[in-house]
Coordinates of C-alpha atoms and ligand atoms in Angstrom, one line a residue:
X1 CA 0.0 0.0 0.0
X2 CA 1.6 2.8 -1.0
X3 CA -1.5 5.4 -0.8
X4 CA -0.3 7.2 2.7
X5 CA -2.1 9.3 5.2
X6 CA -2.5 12.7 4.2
X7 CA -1.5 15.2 7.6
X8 CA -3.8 17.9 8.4
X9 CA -3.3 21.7 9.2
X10 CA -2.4 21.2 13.4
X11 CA 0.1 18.4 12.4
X12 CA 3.4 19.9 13.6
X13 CA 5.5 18.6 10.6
X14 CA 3.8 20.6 8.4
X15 CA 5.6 23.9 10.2
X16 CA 8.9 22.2 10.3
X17 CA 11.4 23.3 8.0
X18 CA 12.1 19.6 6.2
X19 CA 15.6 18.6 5.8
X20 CA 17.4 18.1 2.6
X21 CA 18.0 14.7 1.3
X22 CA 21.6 13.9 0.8
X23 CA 21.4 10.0 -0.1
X24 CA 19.5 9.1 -3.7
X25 CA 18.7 5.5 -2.8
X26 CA 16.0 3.0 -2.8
X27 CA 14.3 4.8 0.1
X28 CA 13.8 8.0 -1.5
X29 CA 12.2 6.2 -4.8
X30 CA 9.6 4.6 -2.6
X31 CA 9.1 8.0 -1.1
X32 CA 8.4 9.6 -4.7
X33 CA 6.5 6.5 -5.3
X34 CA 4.1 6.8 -2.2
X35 CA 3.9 10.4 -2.7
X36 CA 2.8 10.1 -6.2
X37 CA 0.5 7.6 -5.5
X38 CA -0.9 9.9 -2.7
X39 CA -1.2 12.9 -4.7
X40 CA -3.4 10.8 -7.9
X41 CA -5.7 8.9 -5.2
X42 CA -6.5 12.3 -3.0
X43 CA -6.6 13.8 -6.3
X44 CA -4.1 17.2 -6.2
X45 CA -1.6 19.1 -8.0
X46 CA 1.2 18.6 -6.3
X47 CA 2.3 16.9 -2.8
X48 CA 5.5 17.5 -0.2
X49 CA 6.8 14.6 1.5
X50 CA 6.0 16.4 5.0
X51 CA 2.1 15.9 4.0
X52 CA 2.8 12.4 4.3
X53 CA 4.9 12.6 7.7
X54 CA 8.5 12.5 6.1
X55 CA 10.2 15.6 6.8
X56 CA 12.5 15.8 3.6
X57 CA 12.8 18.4 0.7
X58 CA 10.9 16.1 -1.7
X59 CA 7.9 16.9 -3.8
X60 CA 5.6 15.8 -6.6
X61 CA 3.0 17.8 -9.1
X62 CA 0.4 16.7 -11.1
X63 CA -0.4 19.7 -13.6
X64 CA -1.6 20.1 -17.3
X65 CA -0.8 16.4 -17.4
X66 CA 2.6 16.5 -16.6
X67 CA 3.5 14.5 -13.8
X68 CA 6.9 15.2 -11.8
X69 CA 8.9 15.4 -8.3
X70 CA 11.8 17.3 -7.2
X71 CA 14.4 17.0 -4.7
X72 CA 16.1 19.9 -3.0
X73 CA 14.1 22.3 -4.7
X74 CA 15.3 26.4 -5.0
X75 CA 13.2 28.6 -6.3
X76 CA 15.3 31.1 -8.4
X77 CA 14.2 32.8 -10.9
X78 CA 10.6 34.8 -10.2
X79 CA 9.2 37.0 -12.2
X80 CA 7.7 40.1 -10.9
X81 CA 3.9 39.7 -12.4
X82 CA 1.9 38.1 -10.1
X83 CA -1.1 35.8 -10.6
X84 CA -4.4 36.3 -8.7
X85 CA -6.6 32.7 -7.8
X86 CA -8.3 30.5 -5.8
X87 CA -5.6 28.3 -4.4
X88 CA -6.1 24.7 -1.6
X89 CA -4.3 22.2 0.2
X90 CA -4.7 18.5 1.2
X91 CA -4.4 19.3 4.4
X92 CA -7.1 21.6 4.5
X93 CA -9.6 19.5 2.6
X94 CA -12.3 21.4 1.8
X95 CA -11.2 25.0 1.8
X96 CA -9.6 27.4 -0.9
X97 CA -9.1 31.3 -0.8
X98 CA -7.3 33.7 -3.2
X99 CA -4.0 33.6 -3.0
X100 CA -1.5 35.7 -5.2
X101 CA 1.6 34.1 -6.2
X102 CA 4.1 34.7 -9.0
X103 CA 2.8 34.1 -12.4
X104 CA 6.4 32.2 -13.9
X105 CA 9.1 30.6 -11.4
X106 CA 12.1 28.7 -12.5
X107 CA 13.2 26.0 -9.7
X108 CA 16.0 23.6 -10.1
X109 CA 16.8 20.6 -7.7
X110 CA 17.7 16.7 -8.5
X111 CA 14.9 14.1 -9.8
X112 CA 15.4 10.7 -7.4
X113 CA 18.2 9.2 -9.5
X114 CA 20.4 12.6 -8.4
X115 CA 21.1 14.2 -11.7
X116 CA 20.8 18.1 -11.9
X117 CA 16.7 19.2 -12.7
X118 CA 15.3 22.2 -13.9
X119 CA 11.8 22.8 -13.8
X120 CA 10.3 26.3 -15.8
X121 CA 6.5 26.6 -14.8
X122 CA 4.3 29.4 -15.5
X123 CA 0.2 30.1 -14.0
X124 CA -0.7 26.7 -12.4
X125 CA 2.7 24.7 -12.6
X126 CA 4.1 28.1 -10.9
X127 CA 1.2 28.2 -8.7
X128 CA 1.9 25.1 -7.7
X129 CA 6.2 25.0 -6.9
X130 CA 5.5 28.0 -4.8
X131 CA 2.9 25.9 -3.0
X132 CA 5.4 22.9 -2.3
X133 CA 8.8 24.6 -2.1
X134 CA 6.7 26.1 1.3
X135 CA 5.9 23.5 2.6
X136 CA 9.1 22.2 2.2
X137 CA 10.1 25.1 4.6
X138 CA 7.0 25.0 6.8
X139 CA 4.8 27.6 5.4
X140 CA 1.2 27.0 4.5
X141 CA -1.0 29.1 1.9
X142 CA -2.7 30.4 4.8
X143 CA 0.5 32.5 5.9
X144 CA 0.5 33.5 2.1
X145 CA -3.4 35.3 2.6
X146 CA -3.8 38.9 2.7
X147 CA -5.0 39.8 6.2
X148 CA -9.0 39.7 5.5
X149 CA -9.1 36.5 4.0
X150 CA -6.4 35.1 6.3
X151 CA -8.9 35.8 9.3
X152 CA -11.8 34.2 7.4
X153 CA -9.2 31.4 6.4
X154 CA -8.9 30.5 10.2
X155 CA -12.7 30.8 11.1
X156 CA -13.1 28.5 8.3
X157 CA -10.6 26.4 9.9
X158 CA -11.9 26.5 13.1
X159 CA -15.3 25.0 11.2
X160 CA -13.8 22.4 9.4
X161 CA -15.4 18.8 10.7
X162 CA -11.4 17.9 10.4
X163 CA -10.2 20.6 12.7
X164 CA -8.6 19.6 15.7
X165 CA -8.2 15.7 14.5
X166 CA -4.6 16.1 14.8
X167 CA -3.8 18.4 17.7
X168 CA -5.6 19.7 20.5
X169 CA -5.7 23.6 20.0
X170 CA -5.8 25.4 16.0
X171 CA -3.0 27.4 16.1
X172 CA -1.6 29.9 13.6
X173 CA 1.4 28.9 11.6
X174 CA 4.4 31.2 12.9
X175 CA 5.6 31.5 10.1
X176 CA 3.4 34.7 9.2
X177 CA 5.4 36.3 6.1
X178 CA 4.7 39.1 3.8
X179 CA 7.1 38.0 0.7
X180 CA 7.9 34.9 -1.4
X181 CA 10.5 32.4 0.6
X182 CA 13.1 31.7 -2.1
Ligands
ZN201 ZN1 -0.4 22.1 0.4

């Protein structure tokens, strides 16, 4: 079975800053494996290996049919315009708010054999890295809201039949920011 447990918003790995992988074996081609197979089942765009427990720069995306992972993933090239839409996350199931990201990112990383990756993405692919390359350093979309939607974010939260499965008190990610982690 290689469908895994999606965590929820309250899961303390998800505001952990996941470590980098440093050995391309057997191990981290199940984890790509188990993640992809995650991401198709829940269905979603894109997944990062802390959603499933495992706190390691690792993600997959599932977008305009093309489906990939990255390891070690820097963002570096952004372009200034921006891009305006709804935007979720399997571990808020259920909700989605507007969130503005960078229309066209260019990240490069390693794919799970360890040779050199670069991936060029522009409206949803973008959308998307941005999305997991957080997560990867334990920011969720909520910290990316603009402060009216991030209060009805969390009283949406608060809501949620999910809430509070994973942790006794909803608590606000601290990792409140006003510009894109690169
Ligand atoms: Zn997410």
């Amino acid at each position: 079975m290689s469908v895994q447990p999606i965590r929820l918003f309250g899961d303390p790995v998800l505001t952990t800053s996941a470590d980098a992988v440093t050995t391309f074996d057997k191990e981290l081609r199940v984890l790509v494996k188990d993640l992809t197979d995650t991401m198709v089942d829940a269905p979603g765009a894109g997944l990062a290996a802390p959603q499933i427990g495992v706190s390691l720069r690792v993600f997959v995306y599932d977008v305009d049919d093309e489906l990939g992972h990255l390891v070690n993933p820097v963002i570096g090239v952004m372009s200034d315009e921006e891009q305006d839409g709804e935007e979720g996350c399997l571990s808020f199931p259920g909700l989605a708010f507007p969130t503005k990201r960078r229309q066209r990112v260019v990240a490069t990383g390693f794919n799970m054999h360890g040779d050199p990756v670069t991936i060029e993405g522009s409206a949803l692919l973008a959308r998307c890295i941005q999305h997991e390359v957080d997560h990867l350093d334990g920011i969720l979309f909520i910290d990316r809201l603009d402060p009216d939607q991030r209060k009805a974010a969390l009283r949406a939260i608060r809501e949620a039949e999910w809430s509070g499965l994973t942790a006794p008190v909803v608590k606000v990610s601290p990792h409140a920011t006003g510009g894109l982690a690169v």
